[in-house]
PDB file of C-alpha atoms in Angstrom:
ATOM      1  CA  UNK A   1      64.628 109.624  85.989  1.00  0.00           C
ATOM      2  CA  UNK A   2      65.550 112.767  87.196  1.00  0.00           C
ATOM      3  CA  UNK A   3      64.767 111.924  90.484  1.00  0.00           C
ATOM      4  CA  UNK A   4      65.611 108.178  90.802  1.00  0.00           C
ATOM      5  CA  UNK A   5      68.330 105.688  90.287  1.00  0.00           C
ATOM      6  CA  UNK A   6      68.438 102.153  90.352  1.00  0.00           C
ATOM      7  CA  UNK A   7      71.507  99.648  91.379  1.00  0.00           C
ATOM      8  CA  UNK A   8      71.910  95.763  91.392  1.00  0.00           C
ATOM      9  CA  UNK A   9      73.858  94.505  93.915  1.00  0.00           C
ATOM     10  CA  UNK A  10      75.876  91.540  94.879  1.00  0.00           C
ATOM     11  CA  UNK A  11      76.743  90.775  98.295  1.00  0.00           C
ATOM     12  CA  UNK A  12      79.697  88.072  98.429  1.00  0.00           C
ATOM     13  CA  UNK A  13      78.867  85.027 100.420  1.00  0.00           C
ATOM     14  CA  UNK A  14      78.610  86.000 104.177  1.00  0.00           C
ATOM     15  CA  UNK A  15      79.220  89.245 105.955  1.00  0.00           C
ATOM     16  CA  UNK A  16      80.458  88.782 109.411  1.00  0.00           C
ATOM     17  CA  UNK A  17      79.159  90.834 112.847  1.00  0.00           C
ATOM     18  CA  UNK A  18      80.855  90.345 116.222  1.00  0.00           C
ATOM     19  CA  UNK A  19      81.148  86.921 116.565  1.00  0.00           C
ATOM     20  CA  UNK A  20      78.904  85.465 113.374  1.00  0.00           C
ATOM     21  CA  UNK A  21      76.348  86.569 111.337  1.00  0.00           C
ATOM     22  CA  UNK A  22      72.960  85.326 111.494  1.00  0.00           C
ATOM     23  CA  UNK A  23      70.232  84.921 108.722  1.00  0.00           C
ATOM     24  CA  UNK A  24      67.772  86.961 110.599  1.00  0.00           C
ATOM     25  CA  UNK A  25      67.297  89.367 113.150  1.00  0.00           C
ATOM     26  CA  UNK A  26      69.440  92.781 113.104  1.00  0.00           C
ATOM     27  CA  UNK A  27      72.215  90.883 111.966  1.00  0.00           C
ATOM     28  CA  UNK A  28      70.942  89.508 109.120  1.00  0.00           C
ATOM     29  CA  UNK A  29      72.458  90.261 105.518  1.00  0.00           C
ATOM     30  CA  UNK A  30      69.736  92.402 104.454  1.00  0.00           C
ATOM     31  CA  UNK A  31      69.306  94.392 107.442  1.00  0.00           C
ATOM     32  CA  UNK A  32      73.009  95.345 107.135  1.00  0.00           C
ATOM     33  CA  UNK A  33      73.310  96.433 104.187  1.00  0.00           C
ATOM     34  CA  UNK A  34      70.359  98.712 103.916  1.00  0.00           C
ATOM     35  CA  UNK A  35      71.972 100.018 106.881  1.00  0.00           C
ATOM     36  CA  UNK A  36      75.263 100.710 105.151  1.00  0.00           C
ATOM     37  CA  UNK A  37      73.168 101.921 101.996  1.00  0.00           C
ATOM     38  CA  UNK A  38      71.103 104.538 104.891  1.00  0.00           C
ATOM     39  CA  UNK A  39      74.429 105.282 105.603  1.00  0.00           C
ATOM     40  CA  UNK A  40      75.527 106.234 102.324  1.00  0.00           C
ATOM     41  CA  UNK A  41      72.809 108.600 101.728  1.00  0.00           C
ATOM     42  CA  UNK A  42      72.547 109.929 104.744  1.00  0.00           C
ATOM     43  CA  UNK A  43      76.252 111.034 104.011  1.00  0.00           C
ATOM     44  CA  UNK A  44      75.723 112.360 100.527  1.00  0.00           C
ATOM     45  CA  UNK A  45      72.444 114.566 102.097  1.00  0.00           C
ATOM     46  CA  UNK A  46      74.745 115.880 104.398  1.00  0.00           C
ATOM     47  CA  UNK A  47      77.774 116.445 102.106  1.00  0.00           C
ATOM     48  CA  UNK A  48      75.255 118.273  99.509  1.00  0.00           C
ATOM     49  CA  UNK A  49      73.380 120.385 102.139  1.00  0.00           C
ATOM     50  CA  UNK A  50      76.557 121.546 103.291  1.00  0.00           C
ATOM     51  CA  UNK A  51      77.851 122.441  99.255  1.00  0.00           C
ATOM     52  CA  UNK A  52      74.777 124.198  98.769  1.00  0.00           C
ATOM     53  CA  UNK A  53      74.103 125.854 101.711  1.00  0.00           C
ATOM     54  CA  UNK A  54      70.588 123.969 102.463  1.00  0.00           C
ATOM     55  CA  UNK A  55      69.490 122.499 105.216  1.00  0.00           C
ATOM     56  CA  UNK A  56      66.497 119.585 105.527  1.00  0.00           C
ATOM     57  CA  UNK A  57      65.975 116.119 103.878  1.00  0.00           C
ATOM     58  CA  UNK A  58      67.034 115.748 100.640  1.00  0.00           C
ATOM     59  CA  UNK A  59      65.405 112.394  99.629  1.00  0.00           C
ATOM     60  CA  UNK A  60      61.734 112.215  99.513  1.00  0.00           C
ATOM     61  CA  UNK A  61      61.400 108.694 101.110  1.00  0.00           C
ATOM     62  CA  UNK A  62      63.483 105.933 102.554  1.00  0.00           C
ATOM     63  CA  UNK A  63      64.981 103.507  99.385  1.00  0.00           C
ATOM     64  CA  UNK A  64      63.183 100.773  98.339  1.00  0.00           C
ATOM     65  CA  UNK A  65      65.040  97.348  97.924  1.00  0.00           C
ATOM     66  CA  UNK A  66      63.445  93.837  96.543  1.00  0.00           C
ATOM     67  CA  UNK A  67      65.541  90.476  97.109  1.00  0.00           C
ATOM     68  CA  UNK A  68      66.488  88.847  93.680  1.00  0.00           C
ATOM     69  CA  UNK A  69      65.201  85.121  94.524  1.00  0.00           C
ATOM     70  CA  UNK A  70      65.295  83.613  91.282  1.00  0.00           C
ATOM     71  CA  UNK A  71      67.614  83.524  88.017  1.00  0.00           C
ATOM     72  CA  UNK A  72      65.029  84.077  85.807  1.00  0.00           C
ATOM     73  CA  UNK A  73      64.395  87.499  87.796  1.00  0.00           C
ATOM     74  CA  UNK A  74      67.885  88.394  88.352  1.00  0.00           C
ATOM     75  CA  UNK A  75      68.014  88.232  83.981  1.00  0.00           C
ATOM     76  CA  UNK A  76      64.851  90.369  83.848  1.00  0.00           C
ATOM     77  CA  UNK A  77      66.060  92.754  86.876  1.00  0.00           C
ATOM     78  CA  UNK A  78      69.327  93.534  84.560  1.00  0.00           C
ATOM     79  CA  UNK A  79      67.672  94.545  81.537  1.00  0.00           C
ATOM     80  CA  UNK A  80      65.229  96.318  83.651  1.00  0.00           C
ATOM     81  CA  UNK A  81      67.505  98.339  85.435  1.00  0.00           C
ATOM     82  CA  UNK A  82      69.030  99.123  81.778  1.00  0.00           C
ATOM     83  CA  UNK A  83      65.155  99.804  80.019  1.00  0.00           C
ATOM     84  CA  UNK A  84      64.815 102.229  83.058  1.00  0.00           C
ATOM     85  CA  UNK A  85      65.647 105.446  80.883  1.00  0.00           C
ATOM     86  CA  UNK A  86      63.932 104.178  78.116  1.00  0.00           C
ATOM     87  CA  UNK A  87      60.831 103.227  80.252  1.00  0.00           C
ATOM     88  CA  UNK A  88      60.995 106.807  81.584  1.00  0.00           C
ATOM     89  CA  UNK A  89      61.422 108.059  78.109  1.00  0.00           C
ATOM     90  CA  UNK A  90      64.436 109.754  78.592  1.00  0.00           C
ATOM     91  CA  UNK A  91      65.913 108.270  75.426  1.00  0.00           C
ATOM     92  CA  UNK A  92      64.363 106.439  72.970  1.00  0.00           C
ATOM     93  CA  UNK A  93      66.599 103.401  73.312  1.00  0.00           C
ATOM     94  CA  UNK A  94      67.814 102.458  76.454  1.00  0.00           C
ATOM     95  CA  UNK A  95      71.425 101.102  74.869  1.00  0.00           C
ATOM     96  CA  UNK A  96      71.973 104.981  74.088  1.00  0.00           C
ATOM     97  CA  UNK A  97      71.953 106.018  78.026  1.00  0.00           C
ATOM     98  CA  UNK A  98      75.356 107.003  79.315  1.00  0.00           C
ATOM     99  CA  UNK A  99      74.975 106.897  82.775  1.00  0.00           C
ATOM    100  CA  UNK A 100      74.180 102.817  82.481  1.00  0.00           C
ATOM    101  CA  UNK A 101      76.525  99.761  83.101  1.00  0.00           C
ATOM    102  CA  UNK A 102      75.257  98.434  79.733  1.00  0.00           C
ATOM    103  CA  UNK A 103      78.294  99.842  78.111  1.00  0.00           C
ATOM    104  CA  UNK A 104      80.053  98.939  79.878  1.00  0.00           C
ATOM    105  CA  UNK A 105      79.190  95.536  80.014  1.00  0.00           C
ATOM    106  CA  UNK A 106      79.637  94.664  76.435  1.00  0.00           C
ATOM    107  CA  UNK A 107      82.468  97.400  75.211  1.00  0.00           C
ATOM    108  CA  UNK A 108      85.403  95.007  76.851  1.00  0.00           C
ATOM    109  CA  UNK A 109      88.148  96.972  76.125  1.00  0.00           C
ATOM    110  CA  UNK A 110      87.586  99.459  78.536  1.00  0.00           C
ATOM    111  CA  UNK A 111      88.037  98.895  82.414  1.00  0.00           C
ATOM    112  CA  UNK A 112      85.253  99.143  84.529  1.00  0.00           C
ATOM    113  CA  UNK A 113      85.595  98.015  88.272  1.00  0.00           C
ATOM    114  CA  UNK A 114      81.810  96.227  87.452  1.00  0.00           C
ATOM    115  CA  UNK A 115      82.219  92.502  87.784  1.00  0.00           C
ATOM    116  CA  UNK A 116      81.866  92.349  84.049  1.00  0.00           C
ATOM    117  CA  UNK A 117      82.793  88.315  83.783  1.00  0.00           C
ATOM    118  CA  UNK A 118      80.014  87.385  86.309  1.00  0.00           C
ATOM    119  CA  UNK A 119      77.419  89.262  84.452  1.00  0.00           C
ATOM    120  CA  UNK A 120      78.670  88.002  80.731  1.00  0.00           C
ATOM    121  CA  UNK A 121      79.000  84.575  81.797  1.00  0.00           C
ATOM    122  CA  UNK A 122      75.591  84.618  83.483  1.00  0.00           C
ATOM    123  CA  UNK A 123      74.178  85.204  80.021  1.00  0.00           C
ATOM    124  CA  UNK A 124      76.466  83.530  77.979  1.00  0.00           C
ATOM    125  CA  UNK A 125      78.895  85.800  76.803  1.00  0.00           C
ATOM    126  CA  UNK A 126      78.580  89.560  75.067  1.00  0.00           C
ATOM    127  CA  UNK A 127      76.383  88.380  72.351  1.00  0.00           C
ATOM    128  CA  UNK A 128      73.653  86.484  74.436  1.00  0.00           C
ATOM    129  CA  UNK A 129      74.018  89.192  76.533  1.00  0.00           C
ATOM    130  CA  UNK A 130      73.064  91.612  73.900  1.00  0.00           C
ATOM    131  CA  UNK A 131      70.731  89.774  72.332  1.00  0.00           C
ATOM    132  CA  UNK A 132      68.970  88.592  75.994  1.00  0.00           C
ATOM    133  CA  UNK A 133      68.438  92.630  75.974  1.00  0.00           C
ATOM    134  CA  UNK A 134      66.909  93.057  72.942  1.00  0.00           C
ATOM    135  CA  UNK A 135      64.999  90.189  71.812  1.00  0.00           C
ATOM    136  CA  UNK A 136      63.830  88.233  75.130  1.00  0.00           C
ATOM    137  CA  UNK A 137      62.239  91.165  76.542  1.00  0.00           C
ATOM    138  CA  UNK A 138      59.566  94.122  75.681  1.00  0.00           C
ATOM    139  CA  UNK A 139      59.229  97.027  78.010  1.00  0.00           C
ATOM    140  CA  UNK A 140      55.740  96.264  79.111  1.00  0.00           C
ATOM    141  CA  UNK A 141      57.207  93.191  80.227  1.00  0.00           C
ATOM    142  CA  UNK A 142      59.420  94.684  82.953  1.00  0.00           C
ATOM    143  CA  UNK A 143      56.515  97.430  84.415  1.00  0.00           C
ATOM    144  CA  UNK A 144      56.040  94.716  87.232  1.00  0.00           C
ATOM    145  CA  UNK A 145      59.297  95.462  88.486  1.00  0.00           C
ATOM    146  CA  UNK A 146      58.535  99.354  88.926  1.00  0.00           C
ATOM    147  CA  UNK A 147      57.769 100.525  92.426  1.00  0.00           C
ATOM    148  CA  UNK A 148      55.207 102.465  91.503  1.00  0.00           C
TER     149      UNK A 148
END
């Protein structure tokens, strides 16, 4: 996993553009979000190149994205994002991976900028969230979510 990362984001409501955004074309939410992530990755590359005294592309190819269209897909995708380090043999148990939102979701004693309430309510609380990550899925069932 040293060569990629996963983000699951939720866009709140409508993103207004000029005199009103529409669901299609250059003003679609998907297009606007993609453009903003493109700017983020470009800025990161420029800063990294300046710091490391290098030039050229840092990322091998454009980022990929998928629209989450169903409730079951959202639940499975969240597990996939968390299980990915285990899927790629970075750790033997995804719950131990330190760069994951999994612990931020379940450790309610620590502050986080993540929308923990939305995620935990989605699953029905911390216990149900943990069960969903251990009982309901296996690594083979999520391979269809890979971009390979």
